[in-house]
C-alpha cells in the first residue's frame, strides 16, 4: 500500500506538468522599424525560436504589401513609393502568430526655396551665401595664394 501511495504521489504530479508536443504552437514574430526615409521605410522581421523556413506577410494600414518565406531568423524588407511626411502603421503575420503594430512617419523633404545674397568683395569678386554656409565662386586671390573655385 505504501508503494502504491508513493508511486501515486510522484507520478501524478509529473503527468500533470508534462504535455504532449503541440504542432500548432505559435512561433512569435516581431516587427520593428529599422530605418525611415522620405519615401521608403525599412522593416526588420524577426522570427523568435525559429530555425525553419517560415511564411510571413506584412500589412501597411491593413493592406497587404508583401509576403514571402523567411529562411533565417531575421530579414529586412523595404516598403517603397511612400509619401513624405506621412504616418504609416505595419503589422507582420506568420502562420500562427502576428506582431504588434508598429507606426512611423516618413521624413519630410526639404524646401529648395533658397534666398541667395550677393556680396561684392574687392575687385568685383562675388561671395554667395545660403543661411550660414558660404559658397564662393570664381577666382580667389589672397596674400599668400590664388584659387580658382
Coordinates of N, CA and C in Angstrom, one line a residue:
X1 N 0.8 -1.2 0.0 CA 0.0 0.0 0.0 C 0.9 1.3 0.0
X2 N 2.0 1.2 0.8 CA 2.9 2.4 0.8 C 3.5 2.6 -0.5
X3 N 3.9 1.5 -1.2 CA 4.5 1.7 -2.6 C 3.4 2.3 -3.5
X4 N 2.2 1.9 -3.4 CA 1.2 2.4 -4.3 C 0.9 3.9 -4.0
X5 N 0.9 4.3 -2.8 CA 0.7 5.7 -2.4 C 1.9 6.5 -2.8
X6 N 3.1 6.0 -2.7 CA 4.4 6.7 -3.1 C 4.4 6.9 -4.6
X7 N 4.1 5.9 -5.3 CA 4.1 6.0 -6.8 C 3.0 7.0 -7.2
X8 N 1.9 7.0 -6.6 CA 0.8 7.9 -6.9 C 1.2 9.4 -6.7
X9 N 1.9 9.6 -5.6 CA 2.2 11.0 -5.2 C 3.4 11.5 -6.1
X10 N 4.2 10.6 -6.7 CA 5.3 11.0 -7.6 C 4.8 11.1 -9.0
X11 N 4.1 10.1 -9.5 CA 3.7 10.0 -10.9 C 2.6 11.0 -11.3
X12 N 1.6 11.2 -10.5 CA 0.5 12.1 -10.9 C 1.0 13.5 -11.1
X13 N 1.8 14.1 -10.2 CA 2.3 15.4 -10.4 C 3.2 15.5 -11.7
X14 N 4.0 14.5 -11.9 CA 4.8 14.5 -13.1 C 3.9 14.5 -14.4
X15 N 2.9 13.8 -14.4 CA 2.0 13.7 -15.6 C 1.2 15.0 -15.7
X16 N 0.9 15.7 -14.6 CA 0.2 17.0 -14.7 C 1.1 18.1 -15.4
X17 N 2.4 18.0 -15.1 CA 3.3 19.1 -15.7 C 3.8 18.7 -17.0
X18 N 3.7 17.5 -17.5 CA 4.2 17.1 -18.8 C 3.0 17.3 -19.8
X19 N 3.4 17.7 -21.0 CA 2.3 17.8 -22.0 C 2.9 17.2 -23.3
X20 N 2.0 16.9 -24.2 CA 2.3 16.4 -25.5 C 2.8 17.5 -26.3
X21 N 3.7 17.3 -27.3 CA 4.1 18.4 -28.2 C 2.9 18.9 -29.0
X22 N 2.9 20.2 -29.1 CA 1.8 20.9 -29.8 C 2.3 21.3 -31.2
X23 N 1.8 20.7 -32.2 CA 2.2 21.0 -33.6 C 1.8 22.4 -34.0
X24 N 0.7 22.9 -33.4 CA 0.2 24.2 -33.7 C 0.7 25.3 -32.8
X25 N 1.8 25.0 -32.1 CA 2.4 26.0 -31.2 C 2.8 27.3 -31.9
X26 N 2.4 28.4 -31.4 CA 2.7 29.7 -32.0 C 4.2 30.0 -32.0
X27 N 4.7 30.4 -33.1 CA 6.1 30.9 -33.2 C 6.0 32.4 -33.2
X28 N 6.5 33.1 -32.2 CA 6.4 34.5 -32.1 C 7.1 35.2 -33.3
X29 N 6.5 36.3 -33.8 CA 7.1 37.1 -34.8 C 7.2 38.5 -34.3
X30 N 8.3 39.2 -34.6 CA 8.5 40.6 -34.2 C 8.7 41.4 -35.4
X31 N 8.2 42.6 -35.4 CA 8.4 43.6 -36.4 C 8.8 44.9 -35.8
X32 N 9.9 45.5 -36.4 CA 10.3 46.8 -35.9 C 10.7 47.7 -37.1
X33 N 10.6 49.0 -36.9 CA 11.1 50.0 -37.9 C 12.6 50.0 -37.8
X34 N 13.2 49.7 -38.9 CA 14.7 49.6 -39.0 C 15.3 51.0 -39.4
X35 N 14.7 51.6 -40.4 CA 15.1 52.9 -40.9 C 13.9 53.6 -41.6
X36 N 13.9 54.9 -41.5 CA 12.8 55.7 -42.1 C 13.4 56.7 -43.0
X37 N 12.9 56.8 -44.2 CA 13.4 57.8 -45.2 C 12.2 58.7 -45.7
X38 N 12.5 59.5 -46.7 CA 11.4 60.4 -47.2 C 10.3 59.6 -47.9
X39 N 10.7 58.6 -48.7 CA 9.7 57.9 -49.5 C 9.8 56.4 -49.3
X40 N 10.5 55.9 -48.3 CA 10.6 54.5 -48.0 C 10.8 54.2 -46.6
X41 N 10.5 53.0 -46.1 CA 10.7 52.6 -44.8 C 11.2 51.1 -44.8
X42 N 12.3 50.9 -44.0 CA 12.8 49.6 -43.9 C 12.3 48.9 -42.6
X43 N 11.8 47.7 -42.7 CA 11.2 47.0 -41.6 C 12.1 45.8 -41.3
X44 N 12.3 45.5 -40.1 CA 13.0 44.3 -39.7 C 12.1 43.3 -39.1
X45 N 12.0 42.1 -39.7 CA 11.2 41.0 -39.2 C 12.1 40.0 -38.5
X46 N 11.7 39.6 -37.3 CA 12.4 38.6 -36.5 C 11.5 37.5 -36.2
X47 N 11.9 36.3 -36.5 CA 11.1 35.1 -36.1 C 11.8 34.5 -34.9
X48 N 11.2 34.6 -33.7 CA 11.8 34.1 -32.5 C 11.7 32.6 -32.4
X49 N 12.7 31.9 -31.8 CA 12.6 30.5 -31.6 C 12.4 29.7 -32.9
X50 N 13.0 30.2 -33.9 CA 12.7 29.6 -35.2 C 14.0 29.3 -36.0
X51 N 14.2 28.1 -36.4 CA 15.3 27.8 -37.3 C 14.8 27.3 -38.6
X52 N 13.5 27.1 -38.8 CA 12.9 26.5 -40.0 C 12.5 27.7 -40.9
X53 N 12.2 27.3 -42.2 CA 11.6 28.3 -43.1 C 10.2 28.6 -42.6
X54 N 9.8 29.9 -42.7 CA 8.5 30.3 -42.2 C 7.9 31.3 -43.3
X55 N 6.6 31.2 -43.5 CA 5.9 32.1 -44.3 C 5.6 33.3 -43.5
X56 N 5.6 34.5 -44.2 CA 5.3 35.7 -43.5 C 4.5 36.6 -44.5
X57 N 3.8 37.6 -43.9 CA 3.2 38.6 -44.7 C 3.2 39.9 -43.9
X58 N 3.2 41.0 -44.6 CA 3.2 42.3 -43.9 C 2.1 43.2 -44.5
X59 N 1.4 43.8 -43.5 CA 0.3 44.7 -44.0 C 0.7 46.1 -43.5
X60 N 0.4 47.1 -44.4 CA 0.6 48.5 -44.1 C -0.8 49.1 -44.1
X61 N -1.2 49.7 -43.0 CA -2.5 50.3 -42.8 C -3.6 49.3 -43.3
X62 N -3.5 48.0 -42.9 CA -4.4 46.9 -43.2 C -4.5 46.5 -44.6
X63 N -3.5 46.9 -45.5 CA -3.4 46.4 -46.8 C -2.1 45.6 -47.0
X64 N -2.2 44.4 -47.6 CA -1.1 43.5 -47.8 C -0.1 44.2 -48.7
X65 N 1.2 44.3 -48.2 CA 2.2 44.9 -49.1 C 3.2 43.9 -49.6
X66 N 3.5 42.8 -48.8 CA 4.4 41.8 -49.2 C 4.2 40.5 -48.5
X67 N 4.6 39.4 -49.1 CA 4.6 38.2 -48.4 C 5.8 37.3 -48.9
X68 N 6.2 36.3 -48.2 CA 7.3 35.5 -48.7 C 7.7 34.5 -47.6
X69 N 8.9 34.0 -47.8 CA 9.4 33.0 -46.9 C 10.7 33.5 -46.3
X70 N 10.8 33.3 -45.0 CA 12.0 33.8 -44.3 C 12.8 32.5 -44.0
X71 N 14.0 32.4 -44.4 CA 14.8 31.2 -44.1 C 15.8 31.4 -43.0
X72 N 16.0 32.6 -42.5 CA 16.8 32.9 -41.4 C 15.9 33.5 -40.3
X73 N 16.4 33.8 -39.1 CA 15.5 34.3 -38.1 C 15.3 35.8 -38.3
X74 N 16.0 36.5 -39.2 CA 15.8 38.0 -39.4 C 15.9 38.3 -40.8
X75 N 15.1 39.2 -41.3 CA 15.3 39.8 -42.6 C 14.8 41.3 -42.6
X76 N 15.3 42.1 -43.5 CA 14.8 43.5 -43.6 C 14.1 43.6 -45.0
X77 N 12.9 44.2 -44.9 CA 12.0 44.4 -46.0 C 11.9 46.0 -46.2
X78 N 12.0 46.4 -47.5 CA 11.8 47.8 -47.8 C 10.5 48.1 -48.4
X79 N 9.7 49.0 -47.8 CA 8.4 49.5 -48.4 C 8.7 50.8 -49.1
X80 N 8.5 50.8 -50.4 CA 8.9 52.0 -51.2 C 7.7 52.7 -51.7
X81 N 8.0 53.8 -52.4 CA 7.0 54.7 -53.1 C 5.9 55.2 -52.1
X82 N 6.4 55.7 -51.0 CA 5.6 56.2 -49.9 C 5.6 57.8 -50.1
X83 N 4.7 58.4 -49.4 CA 4.6 59.8 -49.4 C 5.4 60.4 -48.3
X84 N 6.1 61.5 -48.5 CA 6.9 62.2 -47.5 C 6.0 62.7 -46.4
X85 N 6.5 62.8 -45.2 CA 5.8 63.3 -44.0 C 4.4 62.7 -43.8
X86 N 4.3 61.4 -43.9 CA 3.1 60.6 -43.8 C 3.3 59.5 -42.8
X87 N 2.3 59.3 -41.9 CA 2.3 58.3 -40.9 C 1.8 56.9 -41.5
X88 N 2.6 55.8 -41.2 CA 2.2 54.5 -41.7 C 2.3 53.5 -40.5
X89 N 1.3 52.6 -40.5 CA 1.3 51.5 -39.5 C 1.5 50.2 -40.2
X90 N 2.3 49.3 -39.5 CA 2.6 48.0 -40.1 C 2.3 46.9 -39.1
X91 N 2.0 45.7 -39.6 CA 1.9 44.5 -38.8 C 2.3 43.3 -39.6
X92 N 3.1 42.4 -38.9 CA 3.6 41.2 -39.6 C 2.8 40.0 -39.1
X93 N 2.7 39.0 -40.0 CA 1.9 37.8 -39.7 C 2.8 36.6 -40.1
X94 N 2.7 35.6 -39.4 CA 3.2 34.3 -39.8 C 2.0 33.3 -39.7
X95 N 2.2 32.0 -39.9 CA 1.1 31.1 -39.9 C 0.2 31.1 -38.7
X96 N 0.9 31.2 -37.5 CA 0.1 31.1 -36.3 C 0.3 32.3 -35.4
X97 N 0.9 33.4 -35.9 CA 1.2 34.5 -35.0 C 1.1 35.8 -35.7
X98 N 1.1 36.9 -34.9 CA 1.1 38.2 -35.5 C 1.9 39.1 -34.6
X99 N 2.5 40.1 -35.2 CA 3.3 41.0 -34.4 C 2.5 42.1 -33.8
X100 N 3.1 42.9 -33.0 CA 2.4 44.1 -32.5 C 2.4 45.1 -33.7
X101 N 1.6 46.1 -33.7 CA 1.5 47.2 -34.7 C 2.7 48.1 -34.4
X102 N 3.4 48.5 -35.4 CA 4.5 49.5 -35.3 C 4.1 50.6 -36.2
X103 N 4.4 51.9 -35.8 CA 4.0 53.1 -36.5 C 5.2 54.0 -36.6
X104 N 5.3 54.6 -37.8 CA 6.3 55.6 -38.0 C 5.8 56.6 -39.0
X105 N 6.5 57.7 -39.1 CA 6.2 58.8 -40.1 C 7.4 59.0 -41.0
X106 N 7.2 59.0 -42.3 CA 8.3 59.2 -43.2 C 8.8 60.6 -43.0
X107 N 10.1 60.8 -43.4 CA 10.7 62.1 -43.2 C 10.1 63.1 -44.2
X108 N 10.2 64.3 -43.8 CA 9.7 65.4 -44.7 C 10.8 65.8 -45.7
X109 N 10.5 66.2 -46.9 CA 11.5 66.7 -47.8 C 11.9 68.1 -47.4
X110 N 13.1 68.6 -47.8 CA 13.5 69.9 -47.5 C 13.0 70.8 -48.7
X111 N 12.9 72.1 -48.4 CA 12.5 73.0 -49.4 C 13.7 73.4 -50.2
X112 N 13.5 73.6 -51.5 CA 14.6 74.1 -52.4 C 14.4 75.6 -52.7
X113 N 13.7 76.3 -51.8 CA 13.4 77.7 -51.9 C 14.5 78.4 -51.2
X114 N 15.6 78.6 -51.8 CA 16.8 79.3 -51.2 C 16.8 80.8 -51.6
X115 N 17.2 81.6 -50.6 CA 17.4 83.0 -50.9 C 18.9 83.3 -51.0
X116 N 19.4 83.7 -52.1 CA 20.8 84.0 -52.3 C 21.1 85.5 -52.1
X117 N 22.2 85.8 -51.5 CA 22.6 87.1 -51.4 C 24.0 87.3 -52.0
X118 N 24.1 88.3 -52.8 CA 25.4 88.5 -53.5 C 26.1 89.7 -52.8
X119 N 27.3 89.4 -52.4 CA 28.1 90.5 -51.8 C 29.4 90.7 -52.6
X120 N 29.6 91.9 -53.0 CA 30.8 92.2 -53.8 C 32.0 92.5 -52.9
X121 N 33.1 91.8 -53.2 CA 34.3 92.0 -52.5 C 35.4 92.5 -53.4
X122 N 36.1 93.4 -53.0 CA 37.4 93.9 -53.7 C 37.1 94.2 -55.1
X123 N 37.8 93.6 -56.1 CA 37.8 94.0 -57.5 C 36.7 93.3 -58.2
X124 N 35.5 93.4 -57.8 CA 34.3 92.9 -58.5 C 34.1 91.4 -58.2
X125 N 34.8 90.9 -57.3 CA 34.6 89.5 -57.0 C 33.3 89.4 -56.1
X126 N 32.6 88.2 -56.2 CA 31.3 88.0 -55.5 C 31.4 86.9 -54.5
X127 N 30.6 87.0 -53.5 CA 30.5 86.0 -52.4 C 29.0 85.6 -52.3
X128 N 28.7 84.4 -52.4 CA 27.3 83.9 -52.3 C 27.1 83.2 -51.0
X129 N 25.9 83.4 -50.4 CA 25.7 83.0 -49.1 C 24.3 82.3 -49.0
X130 N 24.2 81.1 -48.4 CA 23.0 80.4 -48.1 C 22.9 80.2 -46.6
X131 N 22.0 80.8 -45.9 CA 22.0 80.7 -44.5 C 23.3 80.9 -43.9
X132 N 23.9 79.9 -43.2 CA 25.2 80.0 -42.6 C 26.3 79.4 -43.4
X133 N 26.0 78.9 -44.5 CA 27.0 78.3 -45.4 C 27.5 79.4 -46.4
X134 N 28.8 79.4 -46.6 CA 29.4 80.4 -47.6 C 29.9 79.7 -48.8
X135 N 29.4 80.1 -49.9 CA 29.9 79.5 -51.2 C 30.5 80.6 -52.0
X136 N 31.7 80.3 -52.4 CA 32.5 81.3 -53.2 C 32.8 80.7 -54.6
X137 N 32.5 81.5 -55.6 CA 32.9 81.0 -57.0 C 33.7 82.1 -57.7
X138 N 34.5 81.6 -58.6 CA 35.4 82.5 -59.4 C 36.8 82.4 -58.9
X139 N 37.6 83.3 -59.3 CA 39.0 83.4 -59.0 C 39.1 84.1 -57.6
X140 N 39.9 83.4 -56.7 CA 40.0 84.0 -55.4 C 41.5 84.2 -55.2
X141 N 41.9 85.4 -54.8 CA 43.3 85.8 -54.6 C 43.4 86.2 -53.1
X142 N 44.4 85.6 -52.5 CA 44.7 86.1 -51.1 C 46.2 86.6 -51.1
X143 N 46.7 87.0 -50.0 CA 48.0 87.5 -49.9 C 49.0 86.3 -50.2
X144 N 48.6 85.1 -49.9 CA 49.6 84.0 -50.0 C 49.3 83.1 -51.2
X145 N 48.1 83.1 -51.8 CA 47.9 82.1 -52.9 C 46.7 82.6 -53.7
X146 N 46.6 82.0 -54.9 CA 45.5 82.2 -55.8 C 44.7 80.9 -55.9
X147 N 43.3 81.0 -56.0 CA 42.5 79.8 -56.0 C 41.5 80.0 -57.2
X148 N 41.2 79.0 -57.9 CA 40.2 79.0 -58.9 C 39.1 78.1 -58.5
X149 N 38.0 78.7 -57.9 CA 36.9 77.9 -57.4 C 35.7 78.1 -58.2

